[in-house]
PDB file of C-alpha atoms in Angstrom:
ATOM      1  CA  LEU F   1      94.337 138.459 212.291  1.00 53.00           C
ATOM      2  CA  ALA F   2      95.900 140.835 214.898  1.00 60.00           C
ATOM      3  CA  LYS F   3      94.841 144.299 214.833  1.00 80.00           C
ATOM      4  CA  THR F   4      97.298 147.317 214.999  1.00 88.00           C
ATOM      5  CA  THR F   5      96.390 150.702 216.353  1.00 91.00           C
ATOM      6  CA  GLN F   6      98.790 153.926 216.001  1.00 94.00           C
ATOM      7  CA  PRO F   7      98.223 157.471 215.984  1.00 96.00           C
ATOM      8  CA  ILE F   8      96.119 159.346 213.000  1.00 93.00           C
ATOM      9  CA  SER F   9      98.963 161.813 212.411  1.00 96.00           C
ATOM     10  CA  MET F  10     102.012 163.413 214.139  1.00 97.00           C
ATOM     11  CA  ASP F  11     104.147 166.449 213.441  1.00 97.00           C
ATOM     12  CA  SER F  12     107.869 167.317 213.311  1.00 97.00           C
ATOM     13  CA  TYR F  13     110.877 169.469 212.625  1.00 97.00           C
ATOM     14  CA  GLU F  14     113.593 168.940 210.290  1.00 97.00           C
ATOM     15  CA  GLY F  15     116.934 167.236 212.130  1.00 96.00           C
ATOM     16  CA  GLN F  16     114.407 165.924 215.044  1.00 97.00           C
ATOM     17  CA  GLU F  17     114.017 162.083 215.932  1.00 97.00           C
ATOM     18  CA  VAL F  18     110.332 160.651 215.146  1.00 97.00           C
ATOM     19  CA  ASN F  19     108.876 157.773 217.265  1.00 98.00           C
ATOM     20  CA  ILE F  20     105.817 156.301 215.975  1.00 97.00           C
ATOM     21  CA  THR F  21     104.366 153.797 218.609  1.00 96.00           C
ATOM     22  CA  CYS F  22     102.167 150.813 217.293  1.00 95.00           C
ATOM     23  CA  SER F  23      99.970 148.823 219.631  1.00 94.00           C
ATOM     24  CA  HIS F  24      99.253 145.144 219.106  1.00 90.00           C
ATOM     25  CA  ASN F  25      97.499 143.490 221.818  1.00 91.00           C
ATOM     26  CA  ASN F  26      96.679 140.070 220.514  1.00 87.00           C
ATOM     27  CA  ILE F  27     100.020 139.664 218.416  1.00 87.00           C
ATOM     28  CA  ALA F  28     100.470 135.807 217.648  1.00 84.00           C
ATOM     29  CA  THR F  29     103.445 133.929 218.690  1.00 84.00           C
ATOM     30  CA  ASN F  30     104.492 133.697 214.831  1.00 80.00           C
ATOM     31  CA  ASP F  31     103.726 137.050 214.003  1.00 83.00           C
ATOM     32  CA  TYR F  32     106.401 139.392 212.598  1.00 85.00           C
ATOM     33  CA  ILE F  33     105.932 143.345 212.842  1.00 89.00           C
ATOM     34  CA  THR F  34     106.615 145.256 209.881  1.00 90.00           C
ATOM     35  CA  TRP F  35     106.763 148.950 208.777  1.00 94.00           C
ATOM     36  CA  TYR F  36     105.803 150.347 205.401  1.00 94.00           C
ATOM     37  CA  GLN F  37     106.154 153.946 204.148  1.00 96.00           C
ATOM     38  CA  GLN F  38     103.740 155.640 201.505  1.00 94.00           C
ATOM     39  CA  PHE F  39     104.104 158.592 199.698  1.00 93.00           C
ATOM     40  CA  PRO F  40     101.260 160.437 198.051  1.00 86.00           C
ATOM     41  CA  SER F  41     100.272 158.532 194.862  1.00 82.00           C
ATOM     42  CA  GLN F  42     102.743 156.115 195.144  1.00 89.00           C
ATOM     43  CA  GLY F  43     102.656 152.097 196.405  1.00 91.00           C
ATOM     44  CA  PRO F  44     103.764 151.361 199.956  1.00 93.00           C
ATOM     45  CA  ARG F  45     107.232 150.836 200.420  1.00 93.00           C
ATOM     46  CA  PHE F  46     108.983 148.417 202.832  1.00 91.00           C
ATOM     47  CA  ILE F  47     110.805 149.841 205.952  1.00 94.00           C
ATOM     48  CA  ILE F  48     111.580 147.096 208.504  1.00 93.00           C
ATOM     49  CA  GLN F  49     110.798 144.269 209.956  1.00 90.00           C
ATOM     50  CA  GLY F  50     111.348 142.553 213.226  1.00 91.00           C
ATOM     51  CA  TYR F  51     110.397 139.992 215.439  1.00 90.00           C
ATOM     52  CA  LYS F  52     111.570 140.807 218.983  1.00 90.00           C
ATOM     53  CA  THR F  53     114.179 143.197 220.699  1.00 89.00           C
ATOM     54  CA  LYS F  54     115.705 145.648 218.392  1.00 94.00           C
ATOM     55  CA  VAL F  55     116.185 145.784 214.562  1.00 93.00           C
ATOM     56  CA  THR F  56     118.255 148.677 212.973  1.00 94.00           C
ATOM     57  CA  ASN F  57     118.595 149.578 208.906  1.00 93.00           C
ATOM     58  CA  GLU F  58     119.944 152.389 207.223  1.00 92.00           C
ATOM     59  CA  VAL F  59     116.673 153.957 207.351  1.00 91.00           C
ATOM     60  CA  ALA F  60     114.993 153.221 210.885  1.00 96.00           C
ATOM     61  CA  SER F  61     114.968 151.085 214.159  1.00 97.00           C
ATOM     62  CA  LEU F  62     112.239 149.158 215.305  1.00 97.00           C
ATOM     63  CA  PHE F  63     112.009 148.659 219.067  1.00 97.00           C
ATOM     64  CA  ILE F  64     109.812 145.759 220.289  1.00 96.00           C
ATOM     65  CA  PRO F  65     109.347 145.193 223.910  1.00 96.00           C
ATOM     66  CA  ALA F  66     109.519 141.452 225.513  1.00 95.00           C
ATOM     67  CA  ASP F  67     106.009 141.154 225.528  1.00 95.00           C
ATOM     68  CA  ARG F  68     105.607 142.217 222.152  1.00 94.00           C
ATOM     69  CA  LYS F  69     102.274 143.942 222.686  1.00 94.00           C
ATOM     70  CA  SER F  70     103.510 146.924 220.802  1.00 95.00           C
ATOM     71  CA  SER F  71     106.460 148.364 218.789  1.00 95.00           C
ATOM     72  CA  THR F  72     107.722 151.668 218.069  1.00 97.00           C
ATOM     73  CA  LEU F  73     109.432 152.759 214.835  1.00 97.00           C
ATOM     74  CA  SER F  74     112.397 154.901 215.067  1.00 98.00           C
ATOM     75  CA  LEU F  75     113.321 157.638 212.494  1.00 97.00           C
ATOM     76  CA  PRO F  76     116.662 159.244 213.364  1.00 94.00           C
ATOM     77  CA  ARG F  77     117.092 162.853 212.150  1.00 93.00           C
ATOM     78  CA  VAL F  78     113.762 163.404 209.681  1.00 96.00           C
ATOM     79  CA  SER F  79     114.118 165.410 206.589  1.00 96.00           C
ATOM     80  CA  LEU F  80     111.226 166.720 204.835  1.00 96.00           C
ATOM     81  CA  SER F  81     111.321 163.862 202.282  1.00 95.00           C
ATOM     82  CA  ASP F  82     110.381 161.724 205.469  1.00 96.00           C
ATOM     83  CA  THR F  83     106.838 163.278 205.285  1.00 97.00           C
ATOM     84  CA  ALA F  84     104.621 160.431 204.414  1.00 96.00           C
ATOM     85  CA  VAL F  85     102.227 157.561 206.012  1.00 95.00           C
ATOM     86  CA  TYR F  86     103.499 155.011 207.861  1.00 96.00           C
ATOM     87  CA  TYR F  87     101.879 151.679 208.339  1.00 94.00           C
ATOM     88  CA  CYS F  88     102.472 149.338 210.897  1.00 92.00           C
ATOM     89  CA  LEU F  89     101.447 145.454 210.303  1.00 88.00           C
ATOM     90  CA  VAL F  90     101.331 142.158 212.353  1.00 85.00           C
ATOM     91  CA  GLY F  91     101.332 139.085 210.424  1.00 77.00           C
ATOM     92  CA  GLY F  92     103.254 135.538 209.812  1.00 62.00           C
ATOM     93  CA  MET F  93     104.045 133.133 206.901  1.00 54.00           C
ATOM     94  CA  ASN F  94     101.009 131.201 206.395  1.00 51.00           C
ATOM     95  CA  SER F  95      99.934 129.543 203.648  1.00 41.00           C
ATOM     96  CA  GLY F  96      96.350 129.255 204.050  1.00 42.00           C
ATOM     97  CA  TYR F  97      95.298 133.387 203.773  1.00 47.00           C
ATOM     98  CA  SER F  98      96.969 136.693 203.459  1.00 51.00           C
ATOM     99  CA  THR F  99      97.830 137.748 206.580  1.00 56.00           C
ATOM    100  CA  LEU F 100      98.886 141.607 206.017  1.00 67.00           C
ATOM    101  CA  THR F 101      95.970 143.874 206.810  1.00 72.00           C
ATOM    102  CA  PHE F 102      96.653 147.686 206.304  1.00 78.00           C
ATOM    103  CA  GLY F 103      95.091 150.090 208.468  1.00 78.00           C
ATOM    104  CA  LYS F 104      94.999 153.957 208.066  1.00 81.00           C
ATOM    105  CA  GLY F 105      98.514 154.459 209.124  1.00 92.00           C
ATOM    106  CA  THR F 106     100.157 157.421 211.023  1.00 96.00           C
ATOM    107  CA  MET F 107     100.643 160.666 208.751  1.00 95.00           C
ATOM    108  CA  LEU F 108     103.883 162.365 209.750  1.00 97.00           C
ATOM    109  CA  LEU F 109     104.457 165.884 208.757  1.00 97.00           C
ATOM    110  CA  VAL F 110     108.016 167.224 208.868  1.00 97.00           C
ATOM    111  CA  SER F 111     108.207 170.736 208.684  1.00 96.00           C
ATOM    112  CA  PRO F 112     111.222 173.242 208.054  1.00 95.00           C
TER     113      PRO F 112
ATOM    114  CA  ASP T   1     109.375 149.178 192.616  1.00 53.00           C
ATOM    115  CA  ALA T   2     110.218 149.162 188.944  1.00 68.00           C
ATOM    116  CA  ASP T   3     109.840 145.325 189.064  1.00 92.00           C
ATOM    117  CA  VAL T   4     106.125 145.648 189.718  1.00 95.00           C
ATOM    118  CA  THR T   5     104.113 147.652 186.858  1.00 96.00           C
ATOM    119  CA  GLN T   6     100.684 148.435 186.211  1.00 97.00           C
ATOM    120  CA  THR T   7      98.870 149.651 183.138  1.00 97.00           C
ATOM    121  CA  PRO T   8      97.409 152.123 182.790  1.00 97.00           C
ATOM    122  CA  ARG T   9      98.337 154.605 185.006  1.00 96.00           C
ATOM    123  CA  ASN T  10      95.621 156.606 184.821  1.00 96.00           C
ATOM    124  CA  ARG T  11      92.076 155.656 183.159  1.00 97.00           C
ATOM    125  CA  ILE T  12      88.868 157.511 182.966  1.00 97.00           C
ATOM    126  CA  THR T  13      85.855 155.679 182.316  1.00 96.00           C
ATOM    127  CA  LYS T  14      81.698 155.887 182.253  1.00 97.00           C
ATOM    128  CA  THR T  15      79.277 154.068 184.512  1.00 97.00           C
ATOM    129  CA  GLY T  16      78.642 150.689 182.991  1.00 97.00           C
ATOM    130  CA  LYS T  17      81.920 150.416 181.242  1.00 97.00           C
ATOM    131  CA  ARG T  18      84.063 147.419 181.686  1.00 96.00           C
ATOM    132  CA  ILE T  19      87.660 147.746 182.301  1.00 97.00           C
ATOM    133  CA  MET T  20      90.740 146.027 183.060  1.00 97.00           C
ATOM    134  CA  LEU T  21      93.659 146.777 184.974  1.00 98.00           C
ATOM    135  CA  GLU T  22      97.059 144.854 184.479  1.00 97.00           C
ATOM    136  CA  CYS T  23      99.816 143.964 186.723  1.00 97.00           C
ATOM    137  CA  SER T  24     103.257 142.559 185.748  1.00 97.00           C
ATOM    138  CA  GLN T  25     105.740 141.425 187.655  1.00 96.00           C
ATOM    139  CA  THR T  26     109.803 140.399 187.149  1.00 95.00           C
ATOM    140  CA  LYS T  27     110.643 139.398 190.678  1.00 92.00           C
ATOM    141  CA  GLY T  28     109.335 135.910 190.112  1.00 91.00           C
ATOM    142  CA  HIS T  29     107.137 135.776 192.978  1.00 90.00           C
ATOM    143  CA  ASP T  30     104.524 133.557 193.941  1.00 88.00           C
ATOM    144  CA  ARG T  31     101.969 135.858 195.682  1.00 90.00           C
ATOM    145  CA  MET T  32      99.937 138.552 193.885  1.00 93.00           C
ATOM    146  CA  TYR T  33      97.585 141.140 195.108  1.00 93.00           C
ATOM    147  CA  TRP T  34      95.088 143.807 194.317  1.00 95.00           C
ATOM    148  CA  TYR T  35      94.387 147.005 196.866  1.00 94.00           C
ATOM    149  CA  ARG T  36      92.302 149.530 196.264  1.00 95.00           C
ATOM    150  CA  GLN T  37      92.897 153.032 198.435  1.00 93.00           C
ATOM    151  CA  ASP T  38      90.476 155.811 199.042  1.00 91.00           C
ATOM    152  CA  PRO T  39      91.268 158.944 200.349  1.00 82.00           C
ATOM    153  CA  GLY T  40      91.705 159.236 203.966  1.00 76.00           C
ATOM    154  CA  LEU T  41      91.722 155.332 204.123  1.00 77.00           C
ATOM    155  CA  GLY T  42      94.090 152.628 204.212  1.00 81.00           C
ATOM    156  CA  LEU T  43      94.542 149.874 201.585  1.00 87.00           C
ATOM    157  CA  ARG T  44      91.592 147.490 201.370  1.00 89.00           C
ATOM    158  CA  LEU T  45      92.445 144.064 199.834  1.00 89.00           C
ATOM    159  CA  ILE T  46      90.246 143.044 196.779  1.00 93.00           C
ATOM    160  CA  TYR T  47      91.892 139.854 195.550  1.00 94.00           C
ATOM    161  CA  TYR T  48      94.935 137.690 196.140  1.00 92.00           C
ATOM    162  CA  SER T  49      96.355 134.802 194.419  1.00 92.00           C
ATOM    163  CA  PHE T  50      99.265 132.504 195.786  1.00 88.00           C
ATOM    164  CA  ASP T  51      99.747 130.672 192.237  1.00 88.00           C
ATOM    165  CA  VAL T  52      98.630 130.581 188.947  1.00 90.00           C
ATOM    166  CA  LYS T  53      95.565 128.151 189.745  1.00 84.00           C
ATOM    167  CA  ASP T  54      94.672 130.263 193.212  1.00 91.00           C
ATOM    168  CA  ILE T  55      92.439 132.623 193.648  1.00 94.00           C
ATOM    169  CA  ASN T  56      90.961 134.306 196.772  1.00 91.00           C
ATOM    170  CA  LYS T  57      88.388 137.122 197.518  1.00 91.00           C
ATOM    171  CA  GLY T  58      89.665 139.728 199.747  1.00 89.00           C
ATOM    172  CA  GLU T  59      87.870 142.230 202.195  1.00 85.00           C
ATOM    173  CA  ILE T  60      85.954 144.306 199.079  1.00 92.00           C
ATOM    174  CA  SER T  61      85.555 141.469 196.130  1.00 94.00           C
ATOM    175  CA  ASP T  62      82.271 142.695 195.019  1.00 95.00           C
ATOM    176  CA  GLY T  63      81.988 144.195 191.726  1.00 95.00           C
ATOM    177  CA  TYR T  64      85.537 143.095 190.904  1.00 97.00           C
ATOM    178  CA  SER T  65      86.912 139.821 189.213  1.00 97.00           C
ATOM    179  CA  VAL T  66      90.400 139.016 188.608  1.00 97.00           C
ATOM    180  CA  SER T  67      92.677 136.563 186.673  1.00 96.00           C
ATOM    181  CA  ARG T  68      95.847 135.029 187.047  1.00 96.00           C
ATOM    182  CA  GLN T  69      97.295 134.490 183.551  1.00 88.00           C
ATOM    183  CA  ALA T  70     100.701 133.293 184.161  1.00 94.00           C
ATOM    184  CA  GLN T  71     102.748 133.651 187.482  1.00 94.00           C
ATOM    185  CA  ALA T  72     103.786 137.322 186.181  1.00 96.00           C
ATOM    186  CA  LYS T  73     100.682 138.596 185.360  1.00 96.00           C
ATOM    187  CA  PHE T  74      97.287 139.439 187.525  1.00 97.00           C
ATOM    188  CA  SER T  75      94.855 141.268 186.149  1.00 98.00           C
ATOM    189  CA  LEU T  76      91.649 143.228 187.746  1.00 98.00           C
ATOM    190  CA  SER T  77      88.436 143.650 185.912  1.00 98.00           C
ATOM    191  CA  LEU T  78      85.491 145.711 186.844  1.00 96.00           C
ATOM    192  CA  GLU T  79      82.572 143.974 184.931  1.00 92.00           C
ATOM    193  CA  SER T  80      80.365 147.524 185.219  1.00 96.00           C
ATOM    194  CA  ALA T  81      81.911 150.114 186.643  1.00 96.00           C
ATOM    195  CA  ILE T  82      80.408 152.596 189.067  1.00 97.00           C
ATOM    196  CA  PRO T  83      81.296 155.734 190.336  1.00 96.00           C
ATOM    197  CA  ASN T  84      82.357 154.766 193.722  1.00 95.00           C
ATOM    198  CA  GLN T  85      84.785 152.636 192.260  1.00 97.00           C
ATOM    199  CA  THR T  86      86.580 155.581 191.552  1.00 97.00           C
ATOM    200  CA  ALA T  87      89.936 155.341 193.474  1.00 96.00           C
ATOM    201  CA  LEU T  88      93.625 154.344 193.562  1.00 96.00           C
ATOM    202  CA  TYR T  89      94.255 150.803 192.662  1.00 97.00           C
ATOM    203  CA  PHE T  90      97.740 148.803 193.604  1.00 96.00           C
ATOM    204  CA  CYS T  91      99.119 145.721 192.891  1.00 96.00           C
ATOM    205  CA  ALA T  92     101.514 144.183 195.098  1.00 94.00           C
ATOM    206  CA  THR T  93     103.645 140.966 195.187  1.00 93.00           C
ATOM    207  CA  SER T  94     105.279 138.758 197.621  1.00 88.00           C
ATOM    208  CA  ASP T  95     107.591 135.828 198.089  1.00 77.00           C
ATOM    209  CA  LEU T  96     106.189 132.990 200.400  1.00 62.00           C
ATOM    210  CA  ASN T  97     109.677 131.734 200.888  1.00 54.00           C
ATOM    211  CA  SER T  98     111.531 134.462 201.879  1.00 53.00           C
ATOM    212  CA  GLY T  99     111.991 132.608 205.003  1.00 56.00           C
ATOM    213  CA  THR T 100     110.304 135.670 207.159  1.00 61.00           C
ATOM    214  CA  GLN T 101     107.423 137.273 207.092  1.00 68.00           C
ATOM    215  CA  GLU T 102     106.167 138.137 203.849  1.00 73.00           C
ATOM    216  CA  THR T 103     107.202 141.166 202.530  1.00 82.00           C
ATOM    217  CA  GLN T 104     104.857 143.247 199.999  1.00 87.00           C
ATOM    218  CA  TYR T 105     106.295 144.943 196.830  1.00 91.00           C
ATOM    219  CA  PHE T 106     104.067 147.173 195.385  1.00 94.00           C
ATOM    220  CA  GLY T 107     103.564 148.511 191.661  1.00 95.00           C
ATOM    221  CA  PRO T 108     103.131 152.460 191.370  1.00 94.00           C
ATOM    222  CA  GLY T 109      99.271 152.447 191.204  1.00 96.00           C
ATOM    223  CA  THR T 110      96.713 153.220 188.870  1.00 97.00           C
ATOM    224  CA  ARG T 111      94.177 156.044 189.042  1.00 96.00           C
ATOM    225  CA  LEU T 112      90.466 155.318 188.253  1.00 97.00           C
ATOM    226  CA  LEU T 113      88.266 158.042 187.786  1.00 97.00           C
ATOM    227  CA  VAL T 114      84.490 156.326 186.817  1.00 97.00           C
ATOM    228  CA  LEU T 115      82.231 159.362 185.852  1.00 96.00           C
TER     229      LEU T 115
END
């Protein structure tokens, strides 16, 4: 299983763009990169997923360089409600075993 | 996600008691998971199931057992609860046939306190 490394915490202010980078040096060819968001006392919630280059949805953008050894979650113009823990996961579809491992995540604190 | 429900939402029990946490889903997914989360830690996988006849141990299965009674139901049991099993427990589901990497959908969690 590909291991991920991300910062333990980040601070930001309302209205700023936040970029959270995740390292996954041993990502496999078939692995996708997925980010989840978790609010206190709630289950994680899917944000975005990608394989290469750039993916954008209504919530965030995901930038993946050509070597795919890292990825960056970009949250445009954050608000207080974006304060949460963000998890970077790497894995693929595999019928043999569960391929998703949640690390400790990045605690993002957005201040006024 | 309202399609994944957990009961009870909160539970207080005593050391040595047997308890069961239940998870139901209406998403029609084949895969179901049980995780626990402790303060300051990420989610750790306890058990997972790919269909009704399939049960697999996760990272921290000792002291737990599971039952997959139907596609929609996956129960987690603590045969003899101990204080260090105090945690927040999450059930999740995913669809193997989504066409891309599996996306997991989580329930609201069960907060368990073992005295």
